[in-house]
Amino acid sequence: MDKQAREKAGLRGVVAGATALCSVGDGHELRYRGYAIEDLAAARTYEDVALLLLRGELPAAAAREAWQQQLAAARVLDPAIEAALLALPAGAPAMAVCRLVADLLACAPDAPDEPEAAAAALLGTMPAALCRWMRAARGQEWPGISRAPSLAAATLEMLHGTAPAEADVRALDVALILYAEHEFNASTFVARVTASTRASCLDAVAAALAALKGPLHGGANEEAMRLISRFDSPAAAVAGVKELLAEKRLIMGFGHAVYKSGDPRSPVIKEAARGLSERHGKQEMFAVAEAIEKTMLADKGMHPNLDFYAAVAYACLGIPTELFTPLFACSRLSGWLAHVGEQRASKALLRPAAEYVGPGPRELPPAA
Ligand code: ACO
């Protein structure tokens, strides 16, 4: 398939609907409801950004406090969910665990079905469930639900069983902000299609989680880490990436369907990853990542997307690789559910047309 045919098949540039949530400009910037992503990452928290997406405006002090209380109250692990997590076979895919959590929440008779309430329930339960499951799978004692004030702090505390350093919390918060929303990407579009049938908020999230899992989308951060981990020096990384490119292999964490001259989120997460690598003594890993970045630019003219240095940041934070995509999912919950709200408001059922390329009309042969 040539480039033009591939772009057509991938619906590149096709406007498939309207949104007030997020804009990518002409492919060089990213704004959530008009605010530049760099400004939000520098001065706001993930919790503020989630409300911006869900309600339309950044919260004032009272609204922020009420939202934080709502999120803290939602950070629970229902005994039925906990039992289901502990009964899972070893090696269960972490994104399947995410879907299970969304589906179990949907089974409750009082399951939330309004975007903000569903976001609170999921933002409360999903990270707790993932940490509970991961620690059990590793034979580690469960420290219990964290009462830390933010999603970032609570996640690190439940994962590691100790109170995290403030700088680590801030770095994870930046990653959560950058991952929160991204227009009509594959998983968000799936969420909107599902919502357009008037399925529930939790159904839309379960569908989006399935789409996010793939390595061309959310799964790329895990693949990027597997690539970086293969090399023990920048020189080995340069040689290894050149070899992979010669074999016409995809280098995960590079390229983007919209950003052709660089993902605006990448410099922000790269600086967070650099700081983390220095604090956690992972400068060699960072140097390997930079060597891959330079080789991709020199040999392929390609830039890293958010997933590449997010992988480095997560690894520095001691987050297991199989939780990289689930953490992306936790952050994107606010974006998906804000889109569900928009889609519901439009009342439209998404049902595009197809270009038929099969055989013309023909006579039915007698049955053999
Ligand atoms: N490594 C090597 N070559 C690449 C890469 C890559 N990461 N990405 C694209 N190319 C090549 C393609 O093979 C193609 O080459 P060809 O013309 O010789 O066949 C050319 O660049 C154009 O590629 P397209 O697939 O047309 O680019 P598109 O913009 O449609 O794809 C995508 C975007 C899917 C993200 C692609 O760059 C890719 O597969 N990247 C790796 C996966 C990844 O990192 N995904 C994360 C996306 S961001 C996110 O989810 C937060």
GROMACS .gro file of C-alpha atoms and ligand atoms in nm:
model
  419
    1MET     CA    1   0.000   0.000   0.000
    2ASP     CA    2   0.152   0.338  -0.092
    3LYS     CA    3   0.170   0.631   0.152
    4GLN     CA    4  -0.142   0.802   0.018
    5ALA     CA    5  -0.351   0.483   0.030
    6ARG     CA    6  -0.226   0.411   0.383
    7GLU     CA    7  -0.316   0.760   0.500
    8LYS     CA    8  -0.663   0.725   0.350
    9ALA     CA    9  -0.710   0.383   0.514
   10GLY     CA   10  -0.599   0.533   0.846
   11LEU     CA   11  -0.849   0.821   0.810
   12ARG     CA   12  -0.562   1.072   0.849
   13GLY     CA   13  -0.689   1.427   0.842
   14VAL     CA   14  -1.056   1.320   0.824
   15VAL     CA   15  -1.266   1.534   1.057
   16ALA     CA   16  -1.486   1.279   1.232
   17GLY     CA   17  -1.663   1.514   1.473
   18ALA     CA   18  -1.629   1.824   1.689
   19THR     CA   19  -1.472   1.861   2.032
   20ALA     CA   20  -1.412   2.150   2.271
   21LEU     CA   21  -1.174   1.942   2.480
   22CYS     CA   22  -0.843   1.951   2.306
   23SER     CA   23  -0.669   2.084   1.998
   24VAL     CA   24  -0.347   1.986   1.823
   25GLY     CA   25  -0.335   2.304   1.609
   26ASP     CA   26  -0.169   2.227   1.279
   27GLY     CA   27   0.019   1.938   1.439
   28HIS     CA   28   0.272   2.140   1.640
   29GLU     CA   29   0.099   2.206   1.970
   30LEU     CA   30  -0.138   2.059   2.225
   31ARG     CA   31  -0.393   2.253   2.425
   32TYR     CA   32  -0.659   2.130   2.667
   33ARG     CA   33  -0.960   2.363   2.640
   34GLY     CA   34  -0.729   2.638   2.515
   35TYR     CA   35  -0.454   2.599   2.776
   36ALA     CA   36  -0.107   2.502   2.650
   37ILE     CA   37   0.003   2.164   2.779
   38GLU     CA   38   0.340   2.312   2.888
   39ASP     CA   39   0.163   2.566   3.113
   40LEU     CA   40  -0.066   2.303   3.266
   41ALA     CA   41   0.226   2.066   3.330
   42ALA     CA   42   0.431   2.345   3.493
   43ALA     CA   43   0.167   2.487   3.724
   44ARG     CA   44  -0.130   2.253   3.774
   45THR     CA   45  -0.207   1.908   3.910
   46TYR     CA   46  -0.364   1.611   3.736
   47GLU     CA   47  -0.672   1.657   3.954
   48ASP     CA   48  -0.715   2.017   3.828
   49VAL     CA   49  -0.669   1.903   3.469
   50ALA     CA   50  -0.925   1.623   3.509
   51LEU     CA   51  -1.183   1.879   3.624
   52LEU     CA   52  -1.088   2.115   3.341
   53LEU     CA   53  -1.161   1.834   3.096
   54LEU     CA   54  -1.477   1.711   3.265
   55ARG     CA   55  -1.635   2.048   3.355
   56GLY     CA   56  -1.483   2.294   3.110
   57GLU     CA   57  -1.292   2.522   3.350
   58LEU     CA   58  -1.006   2.494   3.595
   59PRO     CA   59  -1.141   2.470   3.949
   60ALA     CA   60  -1.136   2.748   4.207
   61ALA     CA   61  -1.020   2.652   4.558
   62ALA     CA   62  -1.358   2.528   4.689
   63ALA     CA   63  -1.432   2.316   4.380
   64ARG     CA   64  -1.082   2.168   4.394
   65GLU     CA   65  -1.124   2.071   4.756
   66ALA     CA   66  -1.464   1.912   4.696
   67TRP     CA   67  -1.328   1.716   4.396
   68GLN     CA   68  -1.028   1.596   4.597
   69GLN     CA   69  -1.263   1.479   4.871
   70GLN     CA   70  -1.479   1.301   4.615
   71LEU     CA   71  -1.172   1.127   4.471
   72ALA     CA   72  -1.041   1.034   4.816
   73ALA     CA   73  -1.380   0.885   4.910
   74ALA     CA   74  -1.381   0.686   4.586
   75ARG     CA   75  -1.038   0.535   4.660
   76VAL     CA   76  -1.170   0.205   4.790
   77LEU     CA   77  -1.136  -0.158   4.694
   78ASP     CA   78  -1.465  -0.343   4.707
   79PRO     CA   79  -1.414  -0.692   4.860
   80ALA     CA   80  -1.564  -0.855   4.549
   81ILE     CA   81  -1.316  -0.672   4.325
   82GLU     CA   82  -1.027  -0.756   4.556
   83ALA     CA   83  -1.127  -1.126   4.558
   84ALA     CA   84  -1.148  -1.129   4.177
   85LEU     CA   85  -0.801  -0.972   4.150
   86LEU     CA   86  -0.649  -1.226   4.387
   87ALA     CA   87  -0.805  -1.514   4.191
   88LEU     CA   88  -0.645  -1.415   3.860
   89PRO     CA   89  -0.392  -1.657   3.710
   90ALA     CA   90  -0.023  -1.563   3.717
   91GLY     CA   91   0.079  -1.361   3.414
   92ALA     CA   92  -0.266  -1.210   3.348
   93PRO     CA   93  -0.222  -0.911   3.111
   94ALA     CA   94  -0.239  -0.590   3.312
   95MET     CA   95  -0.468  -0.420   3.061
   96ALA     CA   96  -0.710  -0.713   3.095
   97VAL     CA   97  -0.702  -0.642   3.470
   98CYS     CA   98  -0.799  -0.281   3.393
   99ARG     CA   99  -1.092  -0.399   3.182
  100LEU     CA  100  -1.196  -0.641   3.455
  101VAL     CA  101  -1.204  -0.357   3.707
  102ALA     CA  102  -1.418  -0.142   3.473
  103ASP     CA  103  -1.653  -0.437   3.411
  104LEU     CA  104  -1.682  -0.525   3.780
  105LEU     CA  105  -1.767  -0.163   3.861
  106ALA     CA  106  -2.030  -0.182   3.585
  107CYS     CA  107  -2.187  -0.488   3.755
  108ALA     CA  108  -2.280  -0.289   4.066
  109PRO     CA  109  -2.653  -0.206   4.085
  110ASP     CA  110  -2.565   0.158   4.157
  111ALA     CA  111  -2.287   0.181   3.895
  112PRO     CA  112  -2.217   0.548   3.815
  113ASP     CA  113  -2.335   0.649   3.471
  114GLU     CA  114  -2.259   1.017   3.454
  115PRO     CA  115  -1.910   1.108   3.326
  116GLU     CA  116  -1.783   1.290   3.634
  117ALA     CA  117  -1.911   1.028   3.879
  118ALA     CA  118  -1.776   0.746   3.661
  119ALA     CA  119  -1.439   0.925   3.643
  120ALA     CA  120  -1.426   0.957   4.022
  121ALA     CA  121  -1.514   0.588   4.072
  122LEU     CA  122  -1.257   0.473   3.819
  123LEU     CA  123  -0.982   0.714   3.932
  124GLY     CA  124  -1.039   0.589   4.286
  125THR     CA  125  -1.057   0.217   4.218
  126MET     CA  126  -0.835   0.153   3.915
  127PRO     CA  127  -0.491   0.252   4.060
  128ALA     CA  128  -0.570   0.082   4.391
  129ALA     CA  129  -0.676  -0.237   4.211
  130LEU     CA  130  -0.367  -0.238   3.989
  131CYS     CA  131  -0.132  -0.191   4.285
  132ARG     CA  132  -0.316  -0.454   4.492
  133TRP     CA  133  -0.296  -0.703   4.206
  134MET     CA  134   0.067  -0.626   4.123
  135ARG     CA  135   0.188  -0.655   4.483
  136ALA     CA  136   0.002  -0.985   4.528
  137ALA     CA  137   0.147  -1.118   4.202
  138ARG     CA  138   0.496  -1.034   4.333
  139GLY     CA  139   0.430  -1.188   4.673
  140GLN     CA  140   0.451  -0.846   4.844
  141GLU     CA  141   0.249  -0.743   5.145
  142TRP     CA  142  -0.038  -0.500   5.072
  143PRO     CA  143   0.012  -0.168   5.253
  144GLY     CA  144  -0.359  -0.086   5.222
  145ILE     CA  145  -0.537   0.197   5.044
  146SER     CA  146  -0.330   0.515   5.047
  147ARG     CA  147  -0.480   0.830   5.191
  148ALA     CA  148  -0.229   1.050   5.009
  149PRO     CA  149  -0.399   1.358   4.862
  150SER     CA  150  -0.322   1.302   4.492
  151LEU     CA  151  -0.352   1.020   4.241
  152ALA     CA  152   0.023   1.038   4.176
  153ALA     CA  153   0.122   1.019   4.544
  154ALA     CA  154  -0.132   0.747   4.624
  155THR     CA  155  -0.025   0.533   4.328
  156LEU     CA  156   0.344   0.547   4.423
  157GLU     CA  157   0.264   0.479   4.789
  158MET     CA  158   0.040   0.178   4.714
  159LEU     CA  159   0.290   0.042   4.463
  160HIS     CA  160   0.601   0.070   4.680
  161GLY     CA  161   0.452   0.052   5.027
  162THR     CA  162   0.634   0.368   5.141
  163ALA     CA  163   0.558   0.739   5.124
  164PRO     CA  164   0.709   0.877   4.799
  165ALA     CA  165   0.949   1.172   4.767
  166GLU     CA  166   0.780   1.496   4.668
  167ALA     CA  167   0.993   1.526   4.351
  168ASP     CA  168   0.880   1.178   4.238
  169VAL     CA  169   0.517   1.267   4.297
  170ARG     CA  170   0.556   1.585   4.094
  171ALA     CA  171   0.721   1.399   3.805
  172LEU     CA  172   0.446   1.137   3.793
  173ASP     CA  173   0.186   1.413   3.811
  174VAL     CA  174   0.342   1.576   3.503
  175ALA     CA  175   0.318   1.245   3.315
  176LEU     CA  176  -0.046   1.206   3.419
  177ILE     CA  177  -0.124   1.559   3.294
  178LEU     CA  178   0.044   1.494   2.959
  179TYR     CA  179  -0.142   1.166   2.911
  180ALA     CA  180  -0.487   1.295   3.016
  181GLU     CA  181  -0.634   1.381   2.678
  182HIS     CA  182  -0.552   1.371   2.309
  183GLU     CA  183  -0.837   1.452   2.075
  184PHE     CA  184  -0.965   1.178   1.841
  185ASN     CA  185  -0.693   0.918   1.899
  186ALA     CA  186  -0.786   0.551   1.853
  187SER     CA  187  -0.903   0.471   2.207
  188THR     CA  188  -1.094   0.797   2.246
  189PHE     CA  189  -1.268   0.742   1.917
  190VAL     CA  190  -1.365   0.392   2.032
  191ALA     CA  191  -1.503   0.545   2.354
  192ARG     CA  192  -1.708   0.794   2.152
  193VAL     CA  193  -1.842   0.528   1.914
  194THR     CA  194  -1.943   0.314   2.212
  195ALA     CA  195  -2.105   0.609   2.391
  196SER     CA  196  -2.290   0.705   2.073
  197THR     CA  197  -2.489   0.380   2.095
  198ARG     CA  198  -2.606   0.500   2.441
  199ALA     CA  199  -2.403   0.232   2.615
  200SER     CA  200  -2.293   0.324   2.967
  201CYS     CA  201  -1.991   0.532   3.068
  202LEU     CA  202  -1.821   0.219   3.202
  203ASP     CA  203  -1.891   0.030   2.877
  204ALA     CA  204  -1.725   0.312   2.683
  205VAL     CA  205  -1.420   0.297   2.912
  206ALA     CA  206  -1.395  -0.084   2.881
  207ALA     CA  207  -1.398  -0.051   2.501
  208ALA     CA  208  -1.138   0.228   2.509
  209LEU     CA  209  -0.912   0.019   2.734
  210ALA     CA  210  -0.909  -0.258   2.474
  211ALA     CA  211  -0.807  -0.014   2.200
  212LEU     CA  212  -0.538   0.147   2.415
  213LYS     CA  213  -0.361  -0.183   2.477
  214GLY     CA  214  -0.212  -0.219   2.128
  215PRO     CA  215   0.158  -0.140   2.077
  216LEU     CA  216   0.083   0.118   1.806
  217HIS     CA  217  -0.111   0.315   2.069
  218GLY     CA  218  -0.076   0.299   2.450
  219GLY     CA  219   0.125  -0.021   2.449
  220ALA     CA  220   0.417   0.165   2.290
  221ASN     CA  221   0.555   0.286   2.626
  222GLU     CA  222   0.612  -0.073   2.740
  223GLU     CA  223   0.773  -0.167   2.408
  224ALA     CA  224   0.995   0.143   2.429
  225MET     CA  225   1.120   0.030   2.771
  226ARG     CA  226   1.190  -0.321   2.643
  227LEU     CA  227   1.396  -0.164   2.365
  228ILE     CA  228   1.591   0.068   2.596
  229SER     CA  229   1.661  -0.220   2.839
  230ARG     CA  230   1.829  -0.421   2.565
  231PHE     CA  231   2.126  -0.183   2.556
  232ASP     CA  232   2.388  -0.135   2.826
  233SER     CA  233   2.558   0.168   2.668
  234PRO     CA  234   2.480   0.452   2.427
  235ALA     CA  235   2.717   0.298   2.169
  236ALA     CA  236   2.532  -0.035   2.186
  237ALA     CA  237   2.202   0.154   2.146
  238VAL     CA  238   2.321   0.336   1.833
  239ALA     CA  239   2.440   0.010   1.672
  240GLY     CA  240   2.128  -0.181   1.779
  241VAL     CA  241   1.883   0.078   1.649
  242LYS     CA  242   2.067   0.104   1.317
  243GLU     CA  243   2.037  -0.274   1.285
  244LEU     CA  244   1.664  -0.267   1.361
  245LEU     CA  245   1.607   0.012   1.110
  246ALA     CA  246   1.799  -0.183   0.846
  247GLU     CA  247   1.556  -0.471   0.912
  248LYS     CA  248   1.268  -0.220   0.859
  249ARG     CA  249   1.150  -0.271   1.218
  250LEU     CA  250   0.934  -0.017   1.399
  251ILE     CA  251   1.106   0.160   1.686
  252MET     CA  252   0.837   0.198   1.948
  253GLY     CA  253   0.796   0.539   2.104
  254PHE     CA  254   0.881   0.719   1.777
  255GLY     CA  255   0.661   0.875   1.514
  256HIS     CA  256   0.309   1.005   1.551
  257ALA     CA  257  -0.005   1.011   1.341
  258VAL     CA  258  -0.047   1.388   1.394
  259TYR     CA  259   0.289   1.534   1.504
  260LYS     CA  260   0.532   1.498   1.217
  261SER     CA  261   0.799   1.737   1.344
  262GLY     CA  262   0.791   1.642   1.711
  263ASP     CA  263   0.539   1.564   1.985
  264PRO     CA  264   0.501   1.879   2.201
  265ARG     CA  265   0.466   1.656   2.509
  266SER     CA  266   0.804   1.494   2.452
  267PRO     CA  267   1.035   1.782   2.568
  268VAL     CA  268   0.826   1.817   2.885
  269ILE     CA  269   0.841   1.450   2.979
  270LYS     CA  270   1.206   1.431   2.871
  271GLU     CA  271   1.302   1.696   3.128
  272ALA     CA  272   1.103   1.514   3.396
  273ALA     CA  273   1.279   1.189   3.300
  274ARG     CA  274   1.620   1.360   3.306
  275GLY     CA  275   1.558   1.489   3.661
  276LEU     CA  276   1.435   1.149   3.777
  277SER     CA  277   1.732   0.971   3.620
  278GLU     CA  278   1.971   1.199   3.809
  279ARG     CA  279   1.789   1.155   4.141
  280HIS     CA  280   1.762   0.779   4.105
  281GLY     CA  281   2.109   0.710   3.963
  282LYS     CA  282   1.975   0.602   3.624
  283GLN     CA  283   2.186   0.837   3.411
  284GLU     CA  284   2.307   0.546   3.198
  285MET     CA  285   1.951   0.454   3.103
  286PHE     CA  286   1.881   0.816   3.015
  287ALA     CA  287   2.200   0.828   2.803
  288VAL     CA  288   2.088   0.513   2.618
  289ALA     CA  289   1.749   0.674   2.551
  290GLU     CA  290   1.913   0.991   2.422
  291ALA     CA  291   2.138   0.785   2.194
  292ILE     CA  292   1.829   0.615   2.048
  293GLU     CA  293   1.662   0.956   2.002
  294LYS     CA  294   1.965   1.099   1.819
  295THR     CA  295   1.995   0.793   1.595
  296MET     CA  296   1.626   0.802   1.503
  297LEU     CA  297   1.652   1.169   1.412
  298ALA     CA  298   1.974   1.131   1.213
  299ASP     CA  299   1.884   0.810   1.029
  300LYS     CA  300   1.506   0.832   0.999
  301GLY     CA  301   1.415   1.197   1.062
  302MET     CA  302   1.180   1.078   1.336
  303HIS     CA  303   1.112   1.228   1.678
  304PRO     CA  304   1.010   1.057   2.002
  305ASN     CA  305   0.647   1.068   2.106
  306LEU     CA  306   0.525   1.099   2.465
  307ASP     CA  307   0.561   0.725   2.524
  308PHE     CA  308   0.939   0.717   2.479
  309TYR     CA  309   1.061   0.934   2.767
  310ALA     CA  310   0.753   0.849   2.974
  311ALA     CA  311   0.892   0.495   2.974
  312VAL     CA  312   1.224   0.626   3.112
  313ALA     CA  313   1.044   0.833   3.376
  314TYR     CA  314   0.830   0.538   3.489
  315ALA     CA  315   1.131   0.307   3.506
  316CYS     CA  316   1.319   0.560   3.722
  317LEU     CA  317   1.016   0.567   3.953
  318GLY     CA  318   1.042   0.189   3.994
  319ILE     CA  319   0.713   0.126   3.817
  320PRO     CA  320   0.704  -0.227   3.669
  321THR     CA  321   0.696  -0.218   3.288
  322GLU     CA  322   0.365  -0.406   3.268
  323LEU     CA  323   0.199  -0.117   3.454
  324PHE     CA  324   0.312   0.151   3.205
  325THR     CA  325   0.008   0.122   2.977
  326PRO     CA  326  -0.237   0.079   3.268
  327LEU     CA  327  -0.101   0.403   3.417
  328PHE     CA  328  -0.155   0.575   3.083
  329ALA     CA  329  -0.511   0.440   3.100
  330CYS     CA  330  -0.566   0.575   3.453
  331SER     CA  331  -0.467   0.921   3.335
  332ARG     CA  332  -0.673   0.903   3.014
  333LEU     CA  333  -0.990   0.813   3.210
  334SER     CA  334  -1.068   1.184   3.249
  335GLY     CA  335  -1.022   1.252   2.878
  336TRP     CA  336  -1.227   0.951   2.768
  337LEU     CA  337  -1.513   1.035   3.002
  338ALA     CA  338  -1.516   1.401   2.903
  339HIS     CA  339  -1.549   1.280   2.542
  340VAL     CA  340  -1.832   1.047   2.646
  341GLY     CA  341  -2.012   1.353   2.787
  342GLU     CA  342  -1.961   1.545   2.462
  343GLN     CA  343  -2.073   1.252   2.252
  344ARG     CA  344  -2.386   1.203   2.461
  345ALA     CA  345  -2.470   1.573   2.431
  346SER     CA  346  -2.454   1.549   2.053
  347LYS     CA  347  -2.713   1.265   2.059
  348ALA     CA  348  -2.564   1.133   1.733
  349LEU     CA  349  -2.507   0.763   1.663
  350LEU     CA  350  -2.166   0.727   1.497
  351ARG     CA  351  -2.213   0.517   1.187
  352PRO     CA  352  -1.985   0.613   0.897
  353ALA     CA  353  -2.014   0.483   0.543
  354ALA     CA  354  -1.769   0.248   0.371
  355GLU     CA  355  -1.632   0.247   0.020
  356TYR     CA  356  -1.739  -0.090  -0.123
  357VAL     CA  357  -1.457  -0.264  -0.312
  358GLY     CA  358  -1.600  -0.620  -0.336
  359PRO     CA  359  -1.757  -0.805  -0.630
  360GLY     CA  360  -2.048  -0.647  -0.822
  361PRO     CA  361  -2.403  -0.784  -0.805
  362ARG     CA  362  -2.412  -1.154  -0.907
  363GLU     CA  363  -2.652  -1.446  -0.929
  364LEU     CA  364  -2.663  -1.683  -0.631
  365PRO     CA  365  -2.543  -2.029  -0.746
  366PRO     CA  366  -2.749  -2.334  -0.646
  367ALA     CA  367  -2.645  -2.478  -0.308
  368ALA     CA  368  -2.379  -2.750  -0.347
  369ACO     N1  369   0.999   0.333   1.364
  369ACO     C1  370   1.045   0.311   1.239
  369ACO     N2  371   0.979   0.349   1.130
  369ACO     C2  372   0.863   0.413   1.147
  369ACO     C3  373   0.811   0.440   1.273
  369ACO     C4  374   0.884   0.398   1.385
  369ACO     N3  375   0.840   0.419   1.508
  369ACO     N4  376   0.692   0.504   1.262
  369ACO     C5  377   0.671   0.517   1.130
  369ACO     N5  378   0.773   0.462   1.063
  369ACO     C6  379   0.786   0.454   0.917
  369ACO     C7  380   0.682   0.362   0.858
  369ACO     O1  381   0.726   0.228   0.853
  369ACO     C8  382   0.664   0.424   0.722
  369ACO     O2  383   0.772   0.385   0.640
  369ACO     P1  384   0.748   0.348   0.485
  369ACO     O3  385   0.688   0.473   0.424
  369ACO     O4  386   0.884   0.315   0.437
  369ACO     O5  387   0.653   0.233   0.485
  369ACO     C9  388   0.678   0.572   0.748
  369ACO     O6  389   0.759   0.584   0.865
  369ACO    C10  390   0.544   0.640   0.773
  369ACO     O7  391   0.476   0.562   0.871
  369ACO     P2  392   0.320   0.564   0.894
  369ACO     O8  393   0.280   0.435   0.959
  369ACO     O9  394   0.248   0.604   0.769
  369ACO    O10  395   0.308   0.678   0.995
  369ACO     P3  396   0.181   0.710   1.075
  369ACO    O11  397   0.193   0.852   1.099
  369ACO    O12  398   0.056   0.664   1.015
  369ACO    O13  399   0.202   0.621   1.207
  369ACO    C11  400   0.243   0.561   1.426
  369ACO    C12  401   0.203   0.673   1.331
  369ACO    C13  402   0.142   0.447   1.418
  369ACO    C14  403   0.244   0.616   1.569
  369ACO    C15  404   0.382   0.510   1.386
  369ACO    O14  405   0.476   0.615   1.386
  369ACO    C16  406   0.430   0.397   1.475
  369ACO    O15  407   0.396   0.281   1.452
  369ACO     N6  408   0.508   0.431   1.583
  369ACO    C17  409   0.552   0.331   1.677
  369ACO    C18  410   0.441   0.305   1.779
  369ACO    C19  411   0.424   0.418   1.878
  369ACO    O16  412   0.522   0.473   1.927
  369ACO     N7  413   0.298   0.449   1.912
  369ACO    C20  414   0.266   0.551   2.010
  369ACO    C21  415   0.180   0.658   1.951
  369ACO     S1  416   0.166   0.797   2.058
  369ACO    C22  417   0.065   0.750   2.185
  369ACO    O17  418  -0.012   0.657   2.179
  369ACO    C23  419   0.077   0.833   2.313
   0.00000   0.00000   0.00000
